[in-house]
Short mmCIF file of C-alpha atoms and ligand atoms in Angstrom, two decimals:
data_model
loop_
_atom_site.label_atom_id
_atom_site.label_comp_id
_atom_site.label_asym_id
_atom_site.label_seq_id
_atom_site.Cartn_x
_atom_site.Cartn_y
_atom_site.Cartn_z
CA MET A 22 -83.32 147.85 -93.21
CA LYS A 23 -84.48 147.99 -89.20
CA MET A 24 -86.35 144.72 -87.82
CA LEU A 25 -88.39 145.47 -84.62
CA LEU A 26 -88.04 141.74 -82.37
CA LEU A 27 -90.16 141.67 -79.57
CA SER A 28 -90.29 139.22 -77.01
CA SER A 29 -92.60 138.22 -74.05
CA SER A 30 -90.90 135.74 -71.55
CA VAL A 31 -91.68 134.68 -68.07
CA TYR A 32 -88.70 132.30 -67.44
CA GLY A 33 -86.47 133.06 -70.21
CA HIS A 34 -87.19 130.53 -72.96
CA VAL A 35 -88.67 132.87 -75.68
CA ASN A 36 -85.83 135.06 -75.29
CA THR A 37 -83.28 132.03 -75.90
CA ILE A 38 -85.56 131.40 -78.69
CA CYS A 39 -84.82 134.94 -80.15
CA GLU A 40 -81.25 134.49 -79.36
CA ALA A 41 -81.18 131.46 -81.81
CA MET A 42 -83.38 133.65 -84.37
CA ARG A 43 -80.77 136.22 -84.38
CA PRO A 44 -78.11 135.24 -86.92
CA CYS A 45 -80.82 134.15 -89.20
CA LEU A 46 -82.54 137.55 -89.11
CA LYS A 47 -79.15 139.40 -89.36
CA GLN A 48 -78.23 137.24 -92.40
CA GLN A 49 -80.81 138.75 -94.44
CA GLY A 50 -79.69 142.20 -93.84
CA PHE A 51 -81.56 143.24 -91.06
CA GLU A 52 -80.47 145.38 -87.93
CA LEU A 53 -82.14 144.17 -84.70
CA VAL A 54 -83.93 146.35 -82.44
CA GLU A 55 -84.74 144.11 -79.47
CA ALA A 56 -87.37 144.82 -76.69
CA ASP A 57 -89.85 143.30 -74.52
CA PHE A 58 -92.94 144.37 -72.70
CA SER A 59 -91.89 145.47 -69.51
CA ASP A 60 -91.67 149.23 -70.89
CA ALA A 61 -93.87 150.98 -73.22
CA PRO A 62 -92.18 148.93 -76.60
CA PRO A 63 -91.34 150.89 -79.51
CA ASP A 64 -93.84 151.70 -82.08
CA PRO A 65 -93.98 149.55 -85.26
CA LYS A 66 -93.97 152.77 -87.61
CA ASP A 67 -90.51 153.36 -87.23
CA PHE A 68 -89.63 149.71 -88.31
CA ASP A 69 -89.43 147.83 -91.97
CA ALA A 70 -90.67 144.48 -90.57
CA VAL A 71 -91.72 143.50 -86.88
CA LEU A 72 -91.63 139.83 -85.07
CA ILE A 73 -93.31 139.09 -82.07
CA GLY A 74 -92.68 136.13 -79.86
CA ALA A 75 -94.41 135.28 -76.74
CA SER A 76 -94.95 132.22 -74.34
CA ILE A 77 -98.15 130.76 -72.77
CA ARG A 78 -98.65 130.87 -69.34
CA ASN A 79 -102.03 129.36 -67.53
CA GLY A 80 -103.59 129.35 -71.10
CA LYS A 81 -102.90 132.75 -72.27
CA HIS A 82 -100.35 135.04 -73.75
CA ASN A 83 -99.41 138.13 -71.95
CA PRO A 84 -102.09 140.64 -71.83
CA ALA A 85 -99.49 143.18 -72.86
CA VAL A 86 -98.75 141.78 -75.78
CA ILE A 87 -102.59 141.45 -76.72
CA SER A 88 -102.86 145.19 -75.93
CA PHE A 89 -99.63 146.39 -78.00
CA ILE A 90 -101.32 144.33 -80.70
CA GLU A 91 -104.75 145.82 -80.41
CA ARG A 92 -103.35 149.53 -80.31
CA TYR A 93 -100.70 148.89 -83.42
CA ALA A 94 -102.88 146.67 -85.51
CA GLU A 95 -102.98 149.16 -88.39
CA SER A 96 -99.12 149.67 -88.17
CA LEU A 97 -98.48 146.02 -88.10
CA SER A 98 -100.66 145.20 -90.83
CA GLN A 99 -98.80 147.92 -93.07
CA ARG A 100 -95.41 146.13 -92.89
CA PRO A 101 -93.95 142.59 -93.04
CA SER A 102 -94.88 140.86 -89.90
CA GLY A 103 -94.47 137.55 -87.65
CA PHE A 104 -95.90 136.25 -84.48
CA PHE A 105 -94.71 132.98 -82.64
CA SER A 106 -96.08 131.57 -79.90
CA VAL A 107 -94.26 129.20 -77.10
CA ASN A 108 -95.82 126.68 -75.09
CA LEU A 109 -96.07 122.99 -73.83
CA VAL A 110 -99.10 122.01 -75.66
CA ALA A 111 -96.89 122.37 -78.74
CA ARG A 112 -94.57 119.52 -77.53
CA LYS A 113 -97.32 117.19 -79.36
CA PRO A 114 -96.67 116.43 -82.88
CA HIS A 115 -100.55 116.78 -83.65
CA LYS A 116 -100.65 120.29 -81.92
CA ASN A 117 -97.26 122.06 -83.35
CA LYS A 118 -98.68 123.98 -86.10
CA PRO A 119 -100.49 127.31 -86.14
CA GLU A 120 -103.73 125.44 -87.44
CA THR A 121 -103.69 122.56 -85.07
CA ASN A 122 -102.21 124.52 -81.92
CA PRO A 123 -105.24 125.78 -79.61
CA TYR A 124 -103.55 128.74 -78.32
CA VAL A 125 -102.47 130.24 -81.74
CA ARG A 126 -105.82 129.25 -83.11
CA LYS A 127 -107.60 131.32 -80.53
CA PHE A 128 -104.91 134.11 -81.04
CA LEU A 129 -105.66 134.57 -84.75
CA GLU A 130 -109.48 134.05 -84.14
CA ASN A 131 -109.25 137.20 -81.75
CA SER A 132 -106.67 139.23 -83.22
CA PRO A 133 -107.37 142.30 -85.39
CA TRP A 134 -103.75 141.85 -86.68
CA GLN A 135 -103.06 139.11 -88.94
CA PRO A 136 -99.47 138.47 -89.21
CA ASP A 137 -97.69 137.19 -92.75
CA ARG A 138 -96.07 134.38 -90.82
CA VAL A 139 -97.14 132.54 -88.00
CA GLY A 140 -95.23 129.91 -85.82
CA VAL A 141 -95.40 127.70 -82.84
CA PHE A 142 -92.76 126.01 -80.85
CA GLY A 143 -92.67 123.63 -77.78
CA GLY A 144 -91.36 125.25 -74.77
CA GLN A 145 -89.39 124.34 -71.68
CA LEU A 146 -90.14 122.46 -68.59
CA ASN A 147 -87.85 122.77 -65.91
CA TYR A 148 -89.69 122.25 -62.49
CA ARG A 149 -86.85 123.17 -60.06
CA ARG A 150 -86.76 126.55 -61.78
CA TYR A 151 -90.26 127.95 -61.17
CA ARG A 152 -91.63 129.98 -58.19
CA ARG A 153 -93.53 127.36 -56.03
CA MET A 154 -97.02 128.44 -57.03
CA ASP A 155 -95.87 128.44 -61.02
CA ARG A 156 -94.38 124.94 -59.87
CA TRP A 157 -97.83 123.40 -58.95
CA VAL A 158 -99.64 125.14 -61.86
CA ILE A 159 -97.80 123.97 -64.41
CA ARG A 160 -97.60 120.36 -62.79
CA PHE A 161 -101.40 120.40 -62.71
CA ILE A 162 -101.45 121.20 -66.32
CA MET A 163 -99.04 118.54 -67.16
CA TRP A 164 -101.01 116.21 -65.34
CA MET A 165 -104.24 117.05 -67.15
CA ASN A 166 -102.62 116.96 -70.42
CA LYS A 167 -100.72 113.89 -70.03
CA GLY A 168 -97.16 115.30 -69.91
CA PRO A 169 -94.05 114.69 -67.42
CA THR A 170 -94.90 115.30 -63.63
CA ASP A 171 -91.90 114.40 -62.16
CA LEU A 172 -90.17 117.26 -60.09
CA ASP A 173 -86.92 116.76 -61.50
CA THR A 174 -87.84 116.97 -64.94
CA ASN A 175 -85.81 119.36 -67.07
CA ALA A 176 -86.88 119.02 -70.68
CA ASP A 177 -86.49 121.16 -73.85
CA PHE A 178 -89.27 120.50 -76.24
CA THR A 179 -88.33 123.17 -78.80
CA ASN A 180 -87.54 122.10 -82.45
CA TRP A 181 -84.48 124.10 -83.01
CA ASP A 182 -84.27 123.38 -86.74
CA ALA A 183 -88.03 124.55 -87.05
CA VAL A 184 -87.10 127.73 -85.09
CA GLU A 185 -84.28 128.48 -87.59
CA GLU A 186 -86.60 127.74 -90.57
CA PHE A 187 -89.22 129.89 -89.33
CA ALA A 188 -86.81 132.87 -88.79
CA GLN A 189 -85.02 132.32 -92.29
CA ASP A 190 -88.39 132.13 -94.08
CA PHE A 191 -89.83 135.35 -92.02
CA ALA A 192 -86.50 137.26 -92.86
CA ARG A 193 -86.35 136.54 -96.43
CA PHE A 194 -90.09 137.20 -96.79
CA ALA A 195 -89.47 140.59 -95.17
CA ARG A 196 -86.66 141.47 -97.18
CA GLU A 197 -88.53 140.69 -100.57
CA GLN A 198 -91.21 143.16 -99.33
CA ARG A 199 -89.21 146.13 -98.56
CA GLN A 200 -86.78 145.55 -101.26
C1 LIG B 4 -96.59 129.00 -64.50
C2 LIG B 4 -96.81 128.26 -65.80
C3 LIG B 4 -97.57 128.39 -66.54
C4 LIG B 4 -97.93 127.62 -68.13
N1 LIG B 4 -98.93 127.17 -68.32
C5 LIG B 4 -98.73 126.86 -69.66
C6 LIG B 4 -100.34 126.39 -70.12
O1 LIG B 4 -101.08 126.89 -69.85
N2 LIG B 4 -100.16 125.90 -71.55
C7 LIG B 4 -98.98 125.43 -72.39
O2 LIG B 4 -99.05 125.06 -73.01
N3 LIG B 4 -97.69 125.77 -71.66
C8 LIG B 4 -97.91 126.54 -70.27
N4 LIG B 4 -96.60 126.73 -69.82
C9 LIG B 4 -95.27 126.34 -70.41
C10 LIG B 4 -94.72 127.38 -71.12
O3 LIG B 4 -95.55 128.18 -72.18
C11 LIG B 4 -93.24 127.28 -71.30
O4 LIG B 4 -92.52 126.55 -70.19
C12 LIG B 4 -92.21 128.07 -72.00
O5 LIG B 4 -91.07 127.66 -72.37
C13 LIG B 4 -92.01 129.51 -71.20
O6 LIG B 4 -91.47 130.29 -71.98
P1 LIG B 4 -91.09 131.51 -71.17
O7 LIG B 4 -89.92 130.94 -70.13
O8 LIG B 4 -90.11 132.21 -71.89
O9 LIG B 4 -92.17 132.20 -70.53
C14 LIG B 4 -96.58 127.39 -68.63
C15 LIG B 4 -95.35 127.65 -67.64
C16 LIG B 4 -95.28 128.15 -66.48
C17 LIG B 4 -94.04 128.24 -65.76
#
């Protein structure tokens, strides 16, 4: 069984989350094909299951992710599929579920594809890593929603147990559907 694991990341945190998911996905017998959105990603029709992860930047998921989903909505809907979003609003306990996270809610409202499994994870905040403009933008966003604004902040808001749980649940579900 082949699974397509697609990631959209700006500073690498979504990729680190995918890395943490890898053993759980493989454990259920999936061969993983990993890709990002820099080139044309593979067509979902060649896979038994598809999982897409994307971070939020300036209030939005990468437009390339949305275009991909619009283009392949039918094919995505015809196989076990999952989606997860990574953002800093999800660091707040009352905004870390698909039903309570504003970005995921908006995504699901507008998406022609309704994934079988949806996850949302808190992201990373490391001001020193960002390009100057990005640093000021995210610092302003943090100031607006009462997050850390100290430029020495290097914080990881990801619940790694929840990441593993999500991957295990999705892989188990996908395997059961394909058997
Ligand atoms: C320039 C910039 C803009 C961001 N905008 C938002 C935002 O609007 N809302 C939010 O919740 N998180 C925002 N984030 C936080 C990211 O979603 C978080 O850092 C995530 O871990 C990034 O993952 P990535 O490195 O894989 O792209 C932003 C981060 C950066 C650097």
